[in-house]
CSV table of C-alpha atoms and ligand atoms in Angstrom, one decimal:
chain,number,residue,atom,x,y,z
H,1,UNK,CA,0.0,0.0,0.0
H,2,UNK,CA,1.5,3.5,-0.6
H,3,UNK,CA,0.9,5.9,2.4
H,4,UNK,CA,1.5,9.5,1.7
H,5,UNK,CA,2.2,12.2,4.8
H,6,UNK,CA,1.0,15.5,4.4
H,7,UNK,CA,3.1,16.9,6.6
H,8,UNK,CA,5.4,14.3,7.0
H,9,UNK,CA,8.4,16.3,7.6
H,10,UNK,CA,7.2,17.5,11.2
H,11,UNK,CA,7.3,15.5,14.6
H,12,UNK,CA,4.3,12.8,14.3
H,13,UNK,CA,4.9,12.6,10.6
H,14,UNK,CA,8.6,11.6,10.2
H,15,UNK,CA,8.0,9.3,13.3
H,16,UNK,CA,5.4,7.3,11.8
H,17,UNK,CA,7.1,7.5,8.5
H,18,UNK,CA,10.0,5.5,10.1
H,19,UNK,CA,8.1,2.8,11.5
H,20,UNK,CA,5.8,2.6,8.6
H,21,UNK,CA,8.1,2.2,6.0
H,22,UNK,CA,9.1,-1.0,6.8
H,23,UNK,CA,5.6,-2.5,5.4
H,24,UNK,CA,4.9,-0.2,2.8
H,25,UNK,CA,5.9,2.8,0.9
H,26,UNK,CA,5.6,6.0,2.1
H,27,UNK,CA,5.6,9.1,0.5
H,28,UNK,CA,6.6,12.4,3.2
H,29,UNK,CA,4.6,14.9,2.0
H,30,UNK,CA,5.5,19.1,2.2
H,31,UNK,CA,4.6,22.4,1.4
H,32,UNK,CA,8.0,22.4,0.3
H,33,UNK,CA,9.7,19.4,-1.8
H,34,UNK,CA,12.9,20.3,-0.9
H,35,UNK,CA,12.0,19.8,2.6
H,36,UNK,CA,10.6,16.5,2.0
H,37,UNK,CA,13.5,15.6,0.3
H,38,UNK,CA,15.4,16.1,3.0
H,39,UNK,CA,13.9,14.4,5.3
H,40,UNK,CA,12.9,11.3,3.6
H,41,UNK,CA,16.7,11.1,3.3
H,42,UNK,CA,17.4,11.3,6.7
H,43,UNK,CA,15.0,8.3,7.7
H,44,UNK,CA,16.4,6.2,4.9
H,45,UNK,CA,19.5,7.2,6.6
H,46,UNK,CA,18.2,6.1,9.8
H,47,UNK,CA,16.7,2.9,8.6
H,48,UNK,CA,19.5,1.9,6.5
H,49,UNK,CA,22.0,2.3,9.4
H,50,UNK,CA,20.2,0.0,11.1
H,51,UNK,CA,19.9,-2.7,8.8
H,52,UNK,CA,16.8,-2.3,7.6
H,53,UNK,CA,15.0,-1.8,4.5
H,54,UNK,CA,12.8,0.6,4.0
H,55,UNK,CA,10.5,2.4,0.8
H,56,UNK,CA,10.6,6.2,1.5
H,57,UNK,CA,9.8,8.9,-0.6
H,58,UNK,CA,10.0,13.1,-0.1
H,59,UNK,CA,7.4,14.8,-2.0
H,60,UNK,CA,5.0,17.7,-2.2
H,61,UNK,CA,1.5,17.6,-0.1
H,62,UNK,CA,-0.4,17.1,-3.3
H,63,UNK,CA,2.0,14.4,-4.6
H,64,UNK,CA,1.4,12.8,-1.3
H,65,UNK,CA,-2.2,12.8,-1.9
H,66,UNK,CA,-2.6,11.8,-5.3
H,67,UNK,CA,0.4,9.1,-5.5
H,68,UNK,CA,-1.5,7.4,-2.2
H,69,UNK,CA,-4.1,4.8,-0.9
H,70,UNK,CA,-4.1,6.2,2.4
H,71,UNK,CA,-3.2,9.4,3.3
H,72,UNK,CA,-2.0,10.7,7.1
H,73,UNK,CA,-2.9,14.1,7.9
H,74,UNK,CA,0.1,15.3,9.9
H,75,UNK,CA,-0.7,18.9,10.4
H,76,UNK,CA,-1.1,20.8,13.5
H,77,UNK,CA,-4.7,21.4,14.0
H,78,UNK,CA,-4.5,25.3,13.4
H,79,UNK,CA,-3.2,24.8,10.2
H,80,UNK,CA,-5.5,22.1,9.0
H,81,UNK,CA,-8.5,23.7,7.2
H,82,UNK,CA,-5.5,26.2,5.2
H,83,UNK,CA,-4.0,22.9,4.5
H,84,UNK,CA,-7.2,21.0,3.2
H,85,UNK,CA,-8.4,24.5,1.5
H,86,UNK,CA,-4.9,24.2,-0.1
H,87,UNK,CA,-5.1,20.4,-1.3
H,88,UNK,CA,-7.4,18.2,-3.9
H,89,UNK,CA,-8.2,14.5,-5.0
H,90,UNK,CA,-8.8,13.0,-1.5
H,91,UNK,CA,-11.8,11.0,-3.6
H,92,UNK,CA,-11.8,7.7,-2.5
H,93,UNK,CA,-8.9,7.9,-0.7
H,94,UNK,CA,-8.5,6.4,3.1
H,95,UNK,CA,-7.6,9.4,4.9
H,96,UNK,CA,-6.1,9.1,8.3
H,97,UNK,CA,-6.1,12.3,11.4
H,98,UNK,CA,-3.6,12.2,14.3
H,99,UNK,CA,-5.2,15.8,14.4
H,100,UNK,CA,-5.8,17.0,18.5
H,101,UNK,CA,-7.4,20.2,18.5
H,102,UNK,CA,-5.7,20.9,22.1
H,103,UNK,CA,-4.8,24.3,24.2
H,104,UNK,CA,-3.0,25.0,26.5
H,105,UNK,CA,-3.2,27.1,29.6
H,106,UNK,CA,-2.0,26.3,32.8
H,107,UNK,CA,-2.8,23.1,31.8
H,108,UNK,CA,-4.1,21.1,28.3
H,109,UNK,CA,-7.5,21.1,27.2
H,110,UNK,CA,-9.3,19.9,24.4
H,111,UNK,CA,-10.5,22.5,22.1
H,112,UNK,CA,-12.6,21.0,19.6
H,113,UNK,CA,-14.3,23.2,16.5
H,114,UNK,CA,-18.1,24.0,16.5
H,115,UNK,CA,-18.3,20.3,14.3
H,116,UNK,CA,-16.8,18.7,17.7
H,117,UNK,CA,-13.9,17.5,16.6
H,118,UNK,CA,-11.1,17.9,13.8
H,119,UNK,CA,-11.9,14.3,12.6
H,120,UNK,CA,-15.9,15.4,11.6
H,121,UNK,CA,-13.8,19.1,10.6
H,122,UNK,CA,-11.9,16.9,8.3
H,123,UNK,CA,-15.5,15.3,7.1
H,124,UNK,CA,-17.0,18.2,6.5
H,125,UNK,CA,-14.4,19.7,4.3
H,126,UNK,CA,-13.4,16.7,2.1
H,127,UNK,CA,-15.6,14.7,-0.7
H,128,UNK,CA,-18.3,12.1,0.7
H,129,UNK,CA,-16.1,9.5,-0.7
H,130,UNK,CA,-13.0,9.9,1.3
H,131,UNK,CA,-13.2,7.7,3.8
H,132,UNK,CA,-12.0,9.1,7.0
H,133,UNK,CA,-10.4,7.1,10.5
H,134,UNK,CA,-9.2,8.8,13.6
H,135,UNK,CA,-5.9,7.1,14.3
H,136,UNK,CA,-3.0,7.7,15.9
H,137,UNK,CA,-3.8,10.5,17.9
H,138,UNK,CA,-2.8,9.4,21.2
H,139,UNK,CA,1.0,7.9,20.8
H,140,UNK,CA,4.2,10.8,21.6
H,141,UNK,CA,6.2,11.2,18.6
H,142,UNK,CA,9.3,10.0,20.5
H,143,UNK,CA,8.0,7.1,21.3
H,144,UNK,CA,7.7,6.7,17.2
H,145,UNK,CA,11.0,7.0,17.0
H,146,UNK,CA,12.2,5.3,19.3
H,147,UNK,CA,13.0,2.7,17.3
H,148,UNK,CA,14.8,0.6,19.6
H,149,UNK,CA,11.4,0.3,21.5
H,150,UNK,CA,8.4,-1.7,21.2
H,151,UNK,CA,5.3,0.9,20.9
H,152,UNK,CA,3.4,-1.0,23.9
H,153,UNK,CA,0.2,1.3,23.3
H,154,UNK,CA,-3.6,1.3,22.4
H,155,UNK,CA,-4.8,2.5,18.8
H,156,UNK,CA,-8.5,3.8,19.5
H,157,UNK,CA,-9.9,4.0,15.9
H,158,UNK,CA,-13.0,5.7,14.6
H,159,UNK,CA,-14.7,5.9,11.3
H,160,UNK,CA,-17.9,5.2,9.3
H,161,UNK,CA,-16.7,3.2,6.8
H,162,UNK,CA,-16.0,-0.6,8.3
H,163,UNK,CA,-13.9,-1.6,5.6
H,164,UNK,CA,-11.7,1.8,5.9
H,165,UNK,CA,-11.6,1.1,9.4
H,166,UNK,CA,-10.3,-2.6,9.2
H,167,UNK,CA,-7.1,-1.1,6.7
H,168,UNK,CA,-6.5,1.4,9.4
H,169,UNK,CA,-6.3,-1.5,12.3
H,170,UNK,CA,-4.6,-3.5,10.4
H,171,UNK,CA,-1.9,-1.0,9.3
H,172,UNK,CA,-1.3,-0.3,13.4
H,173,UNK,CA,-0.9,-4.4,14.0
H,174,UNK,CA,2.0,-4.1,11.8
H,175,UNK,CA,3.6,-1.7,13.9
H,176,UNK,CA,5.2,-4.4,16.8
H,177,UNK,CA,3.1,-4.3,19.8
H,178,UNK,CA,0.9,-2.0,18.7
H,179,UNK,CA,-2.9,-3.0,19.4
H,180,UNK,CA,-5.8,-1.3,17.8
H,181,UNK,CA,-9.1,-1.0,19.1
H,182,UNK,CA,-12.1,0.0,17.1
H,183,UNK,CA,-13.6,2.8,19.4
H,184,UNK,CA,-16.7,3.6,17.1
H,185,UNK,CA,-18.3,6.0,14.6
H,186,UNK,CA,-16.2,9.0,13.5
H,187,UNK,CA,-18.7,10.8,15.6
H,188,UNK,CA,-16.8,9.2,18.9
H,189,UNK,CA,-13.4,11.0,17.7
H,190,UNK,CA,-13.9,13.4,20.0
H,191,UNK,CA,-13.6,11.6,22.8
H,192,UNK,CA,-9.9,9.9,21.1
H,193,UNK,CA,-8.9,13.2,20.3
H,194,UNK,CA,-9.9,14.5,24.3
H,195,UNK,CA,-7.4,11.7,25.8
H,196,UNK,CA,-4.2,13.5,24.4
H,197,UNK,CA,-4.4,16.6,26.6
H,198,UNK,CA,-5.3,14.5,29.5
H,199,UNK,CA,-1.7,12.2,28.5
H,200,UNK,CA,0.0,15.8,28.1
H,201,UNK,CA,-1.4,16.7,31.8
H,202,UNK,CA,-0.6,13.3,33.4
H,203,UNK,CA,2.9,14.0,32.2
H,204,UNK,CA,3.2,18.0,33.0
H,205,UNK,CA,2.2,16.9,36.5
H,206,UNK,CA,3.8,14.0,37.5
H,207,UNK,CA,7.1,14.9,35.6
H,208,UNK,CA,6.8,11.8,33.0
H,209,UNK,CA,7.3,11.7,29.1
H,210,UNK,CA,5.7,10.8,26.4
H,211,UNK,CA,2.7,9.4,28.6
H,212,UNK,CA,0.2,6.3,26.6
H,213,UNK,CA,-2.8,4.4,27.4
H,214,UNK,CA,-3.4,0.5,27.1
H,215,UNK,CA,-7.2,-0.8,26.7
H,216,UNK,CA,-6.8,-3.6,28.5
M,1,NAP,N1,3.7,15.4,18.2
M,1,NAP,C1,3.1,14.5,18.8
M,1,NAP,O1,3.6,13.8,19.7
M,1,NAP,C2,1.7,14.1,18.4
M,1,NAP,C3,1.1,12.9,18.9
M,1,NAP,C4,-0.2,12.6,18.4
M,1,NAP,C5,-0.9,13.4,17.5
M,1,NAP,N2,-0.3,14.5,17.1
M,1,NAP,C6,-1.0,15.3,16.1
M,1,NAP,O2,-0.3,15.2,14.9
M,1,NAP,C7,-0.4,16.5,14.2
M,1,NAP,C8,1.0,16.9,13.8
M,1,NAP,O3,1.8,17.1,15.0
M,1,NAP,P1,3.3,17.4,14.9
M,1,NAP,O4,3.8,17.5,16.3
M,1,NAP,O5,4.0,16.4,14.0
M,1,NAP,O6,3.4,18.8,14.2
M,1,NAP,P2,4.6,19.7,13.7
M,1,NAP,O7,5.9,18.9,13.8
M,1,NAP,O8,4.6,21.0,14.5
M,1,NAP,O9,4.2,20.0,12.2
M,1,NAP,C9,4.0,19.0,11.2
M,1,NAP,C10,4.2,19.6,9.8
M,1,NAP,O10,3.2,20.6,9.5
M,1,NAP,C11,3.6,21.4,8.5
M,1,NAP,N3,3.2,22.8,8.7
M,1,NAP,C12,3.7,23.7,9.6
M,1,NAP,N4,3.2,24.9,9.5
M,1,NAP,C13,2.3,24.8,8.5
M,1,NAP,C14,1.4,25.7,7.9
M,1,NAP,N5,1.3,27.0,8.3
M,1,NAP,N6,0.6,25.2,6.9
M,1,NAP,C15,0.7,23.9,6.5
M,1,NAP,N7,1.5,23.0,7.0
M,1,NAP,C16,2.3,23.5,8.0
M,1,NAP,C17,5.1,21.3,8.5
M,1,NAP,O11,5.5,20.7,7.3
M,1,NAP,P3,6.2,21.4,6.0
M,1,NAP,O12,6.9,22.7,6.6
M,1,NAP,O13,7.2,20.4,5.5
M,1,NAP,O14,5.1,21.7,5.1
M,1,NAP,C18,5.5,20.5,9.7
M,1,NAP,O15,6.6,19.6,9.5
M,1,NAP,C19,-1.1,17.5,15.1
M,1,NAP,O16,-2.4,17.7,14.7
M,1,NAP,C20,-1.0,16.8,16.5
M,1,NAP,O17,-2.1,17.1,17.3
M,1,NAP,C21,1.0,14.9,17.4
């Protein structure tokens, strides 16, 4: 399957690129291709280092799009709707958000848009037949590339299209010790996107990193 990251160049993005690339090629998507470049060089670097194979690609956003099966949408939430408004030919296409629309004051809060979250944001703005999953949205970027480590977390998926949802689980079992969960209807994304500030206040507070959940 090819996977191609809008945004792939940034935190969440190179991370899942490095892990991801092991199973399937992946194209890092940017504003800039340069940038992409870059950075798709630097994972192979990474990867190749290590011994392992790997099918990376840097290219634009759009490139990422269109080249793609599934598409991760690895943009901070206030510069996803630019980002959509920006891009075309999602049609048909599985399209993945890590997006948490969070704040922060003295502590993290979720900070959802009037739809309720980014995940039904995303819906609204792209064609009826991309199929969208909430994915990914509550594992630290270290911890994605850490690559020495075993990602012993939860997936919580959501999405109305079962068999979209079922690609999306199965890409995360790939991922070693990774364990999806199918946590409902896009409509429920909400709630996946609301655990991520309350990981980001566990750790402010207690003075831990990178904090996960386990459904267990
Ligand atoms: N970081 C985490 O630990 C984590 C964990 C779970 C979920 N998430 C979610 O994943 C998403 C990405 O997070 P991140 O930490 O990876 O973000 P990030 O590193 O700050 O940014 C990701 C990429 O977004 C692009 N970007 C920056 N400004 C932009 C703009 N004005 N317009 C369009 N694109 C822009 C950049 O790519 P180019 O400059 O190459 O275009 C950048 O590399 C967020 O929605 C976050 O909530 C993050």
């Amino acid at each position: 399957v090819k996977i191609g990251i809008v945004g792939g160049t940034g935190d969440i993005g190179e991370g899942m690129a490095l892990r991801l690339s092991l199973f399937h090629t992946v194209l890092i998507g940017s504003r800039e291709e340069e940038k992409a470049y870059a950075s798709s060089e630097e994972c192979i670097g990474i990867l190749t280092e290590r011994g392992v194979e790997c099918a990376l690609q840097g290219v634009d956003n759009q490139e990422a799009v269109d080249a793609s099966e599934i598409v991760i949408l690895a943009i901070p939430y206030k510069h996803l709707v630019g980002t959509l408004q920006s891009l075309s030919g999602f049609e048909n296409k599985i399209v993945i958000s890590p997006v948490n629309p969070i704040e922060r004051s003295d502590h993290f809060y979720h900070a959802p848009p009037p739809e309720g979250s980014a995940a039904l944001l995303i819906r609204k703005m792209l064609p009826e037949s991309a199929k969208i999953c909430a994915a990914f949205n509550n594992i630290a970027a270290n911890r994605w590339r850490a690559l020495d480590d075993p990602l012993n977390y939860s997936v919580a998926v959501c999405g109305d299209d079962t068999a979209a949802k079922r690609t999306v689980m199965d890409l995360a079992s790939e991922v070693i010790n990774l364990k999806p969960f199918d946590a409902g209807p896009l409509a429920a994304a909400s709630m996946v996107e609301g655990i991520t500030p309350v990981l980001l206040n566990v750790a402010k507070f207690n003075k831990m990193r990178d904090v996960g959940i386990q459904f267990i």
